[in-house]
PDB file of C-alpha atoms in Angstrom:
ATOM      1  CA  MET A 774      54.123-111.273-102.691  1.00  0.00           C
ATOM      2  CA  LEU A 775      55.563-108.122-104.212  1.00  0.00           C
ATOM      3  CA  LEU A 776      52.111-106.614-104.587  1.00  0.00           C
ATOM      4  CA  LEU A 777      51.288-107.296-100.946  1.00  0.00           C
ATOM      5  CA  PHE A 778      54.595-105.774 -99.884  1.00  0.00           C
ATOM      6  CA  LEU A 779      53.917-102.640-101.920  1.00  0.00           C
ATOM      7  CA  ILE A 780      50.390-102.301-100.574  1.00  0.00           C
ATOM      8  CA  ASN A 781      51.576-102.637 -96.986  1.00  0.00           C
ATOM      9  CA  HIS A 782      54.492-100.256 -97.504  1.00  0.00           C
ATOM     10  CA  TRP A 783      52.759 -97.321 -99.168  1.00  0.00           C
ATOM     11  CA  ALA A 784      55.867 -95.207 -98.559  1.00  0.00           C
ATOM     12  CA  PHE A 785      57.339 -96.834-101.677  1.00  0.00           C
ATOM     13  CA  PHE A 786      54.823 -95.024-103.885  1.00  0.00           C
ATOM     14  CA  ILE A 787      55.709 -91.727-102.221  1.00  0.00           C
ATOM     15  CA  LEU A 788      59.394 -92.503-102.748  1.00  0.00           C
ATOM     16  CA  VAL A 789      58.816 -93.145-106.449  1.00  0.00           C
ATOM     17  CA  MET A 790      56.806 -89.929-106.848  1.00  0.00           C
ATOM     18  CA  ILE A 791      59.486 -87.871-105.104  1.00  0.00           C
ATOM     19  CA  LEU A 792      62.229 -89.471-107.202  1.00  0.00           C
ATOM     20  CA  MET A 793      60.258 -88.759-110.383  1.00  0.00           C
ATOM     21  CA  ILE A 794      59.926 -85.102-109.436  1.00  0.00           C
ATOM     22  CA  LEU A 795      63.588 -84.850-108.488  1.00  0.00           C
ATOM     23  CA  GLY A 796      64.662 -86.647-111.662  1.00  0.00           C
ATOM     24  CA  GLY A 797      62.804 -84.211-113.879  1.00  0.00           C
ATOM     25  CA  LEU A 798      64.000 -81.219-111.866  1.00  0.00           C
ATOM     26  CA  PHE A 799      67.648 -82.293-111.792  1.00  0.00           C
ATOM     27  CA  SER A 800      67.716 -83.104-115.491  1.00  0.00           C
ATOM     28  CA  PHE A 801      66.214 -79.692-116.269  1.00  0.00           C
ATOM     29  CA  LEU A 802      68.528 -77.737-113.981  1.00  0.00           C
ATOM     30  CA  LEU A 803      71.660 -79.745-114.843  1.00  0.00           C
ATOM     31  CA  PRO A 804      71.262 -80.631-118.539  1.00  0.00           C
ATOM     32  CA  ARG A 805      74.964 -81.413-119.082  1.00  0.00           C
ATOM     33  CA  VAL A 806      75.057 -84.177-116.464  1.00  0.00           C
ATOM     34  CA  PRO A 807      74.514 -87.631-118.028  1.00  0.00           C
ATOM     35  CA  SER A 808      71.181 -89.249-117.238  1.00  0.00           C
ATOM     36  CA  ILE A 809      72.804 -92.489-116.110  1.00  0.00           C
ATOM     37  CA  ILE A 810      74.279 -90.686-113.101  1.00  0.00           C
ATOM     38  CA  PHE A 811      70.795 -89.689-111.954  1.00  0.00           C
ATOM     39  CA  LEU A 812      69.504 -93.225-112.466  1.00  0.00           C
ATOM     40  CA  VAL A 813      72.375 -94.744-110.484  1.00  0.00           C
ATOM     41  CA  PHE A 814      71.817 -92.220-107.688  1.00  0.00           C
ATOM     42  CA  PHE A 815      68.085 -92.984-107.533  1.00  0.00           C
ATOM     43  CA  ALA A 816      68.765 -96.726-107.682  1.00  0.00           C
ATOM     44  CA  ALA A 817      71.073 -96.336-104.678  1.00  0.00           C
ATOM     45  CA  ILE A 818      68.287 -94.534-102.824  1.00  0.00           C
ATOM     46  CA  SER A 819      65.816 -97.318-103.601  1.00  0.00           C
ATOM     47  CA  PHE A 820      68.424 -99.908-102.593  1.00  0.00           C
ATOM     48  CA  GLY A 821      68.670 -98.117 -99.254  1.00  0.00           C
ATOM     49  CA  TYR A 822      64.867 -98.253 -99.052  1.00  0.00           C
ATOM     50  CA  THR A 823      64.897-102.034 -99.456  1.00  0.00           C
ATOM     51  CA  ARG A 824      67.491-102.357 -96.724  1.00  0.00           C
ATOM     52  CA  LEU A 825      65.596 -99.986 -94.443  1.00  0.00           C
ATOM     53  CA  PHE A 826      62.377-102.004 -94.712  1.00  0.00           C
ATOM     54  CA  ASP A 827      64.187-105.365 -94.747  1.00  0.00           C
ATOM     55  CA  ALA A 828      62.918-106.372 -98.178  1.00  0.00           C
ATOM     56  CA  ALA A 829      65.926-108.276 -99.469  1.00  0.00           C
ATOM     57  CA  TYR A 830      63.736-110.589-101.570  1.00  0.00           C
ATOM     58  CA  PHE A 831      62.268-107.650-103.478  1.00  0.00           C
ATOM     59  CA  THR A 832      65.475-105.723-104.146  1.00  0.00           C
ATOM     60  CA  ILE A 833      65.671-106.345-107.897  1.00  0.00           C
ATOM     61  CA  PRO A 834      61.979-105.650-108.694  1.00  0.00           C
ATOM     62  CA  ILE A 835      62.010-102.490-106.578  1.00  0.00           C
ATOM     63  CA  LEU A 836      65.194-101.298-108.277  1.00  0.00           C
ATOM     64  CA  LEU A 837      63.667-101.966-111.701  1.00  0.00           C
ATOM     65  CA  ILE A 838      60.429-100.183-110.839  1.00  0.00           C
ATOM     66  CA  THR A 839      62.297 -97.185-109.471  1.00  0.00           C
ATOM     67  CA  CYS A 840      64.655 -96.953-112.446  1.00  0.00           C
ATOM     68  CA  ILE A 841      61.852 -97.237-114.984  1.00  0.00           C
ATOM     69  CA  PHE A 842      59.618 -94.660-113.340  1.00  0.00           C
ATOM     70  CA  THR A 843      62.436 -92.186-112.730  1.00  0.00           C
ATOM     71  CA  ALA A 844      63.683 -92.562-116.289  1.00  0.00           C
ATOM     72  CA  ILE A 845      60.358 -91.354-117.692  1.00  0.00           C
ATOM     73  CA  PRO A 846      60.619 -87.688-116.574  1.00  0.00           C
ATOM     74  CA  ILE A 847      64.353 -87.608-117.276  1.00  0.00           C
ATOM     75  CA  VAL A 848      63.812 -88.745-120.865  1.00  0.00           C
ATOM     76  CA  LEU A 849      60.917 -86.327-121.344  1.00  0.00           C
ATOM     77  CA  VAL A 850      62.975 -83.370-120.106  1.00  0.00           C
ATOM     78  CA  LYS A 851      66.001 -84.329-122.223  1.00  0.00           C
ATOM     79  CA  TYR A 852      63.757 -84.717-125.288  1.00  0.00           C
ATOM     80  CA  THR A 853      62.139 -81.325-124.637  1.00  0.00           C
ATOM     81  CA  LEU A 854      65.550 -79.671-124.342  1.00  0.00           C
ATOM     82  CA  TYR A 855      66.616 -81.387-127.577  1.00  0.00           C
ATOM     83  CA  LEU A 856      63.530 -80.113-129.382  1.00  0.00           C
ATOM     84  CA  GLN A 857      64.254 -76.623-128.063  1.00  0.00           C
ATOM     85  CA  GLN A 858      67.764 -76.772-129.537  1.00  0.00           C
ATOM     86  CA  ILE A 859      66.386 -77.966-132.883  1.00  0.00           C
ATOM     87  CA  GLY A 860      63.863 -75.126-132.888  1.00  0.00           C
ATOM     88  CA  GLU A 861      66.565 -72.570-132.144  1.00  0.00           C
ATOM     89  CA  ARG A 862      68.723 -73.920-134.989  1.00  0.00           C
ATOM     90  CA  LEU A 863      65.814 -73.810-137.424  1.00  0.00           C
ATOM     91  CA  GLU A 864      64.961 -70.284-136.345  1.00  0.00           C
ATOM     92  CA  ALA A 865      68.547 -69.153-136.768  1.00  0.00           C
ATOM     93  CA  SER A 866      68.840 -70.689-140.237  1.00  0.00           C
ATOM     94  CA  SER A 867      65.701 -68.999-141.557  1.00  0.00           C
TER      95      SER A 867
END
C-alpha cells in the first residue's frame, strides 16, 4: 500500500530531494545549530505533507523515510566540518 501511494504521489520524492538539499545547505551554513532541530523541522514539513495529501495511514513511514534521508546529508556535512577542524589542529601543531 505504501509503495502504491508513493508511486501515485511522486511529489513525495521531490519533497525528499528538496529536504536533503536544504538539510545539507542549512547544516553547512549554520554549523552551530544542533542537527536535531533540522530533523524536527523537516519532520514537521513531511507531517504537513501527509495531512495535505490525506495519508493518515502512512504518517509514521513517511516521517521515518524523510528523517532518514534528510539525516544523511546533515551527518555528512557535520563529519566533513569535523574533519576540517581536525586537519586545522594537526596543521597548527606541526
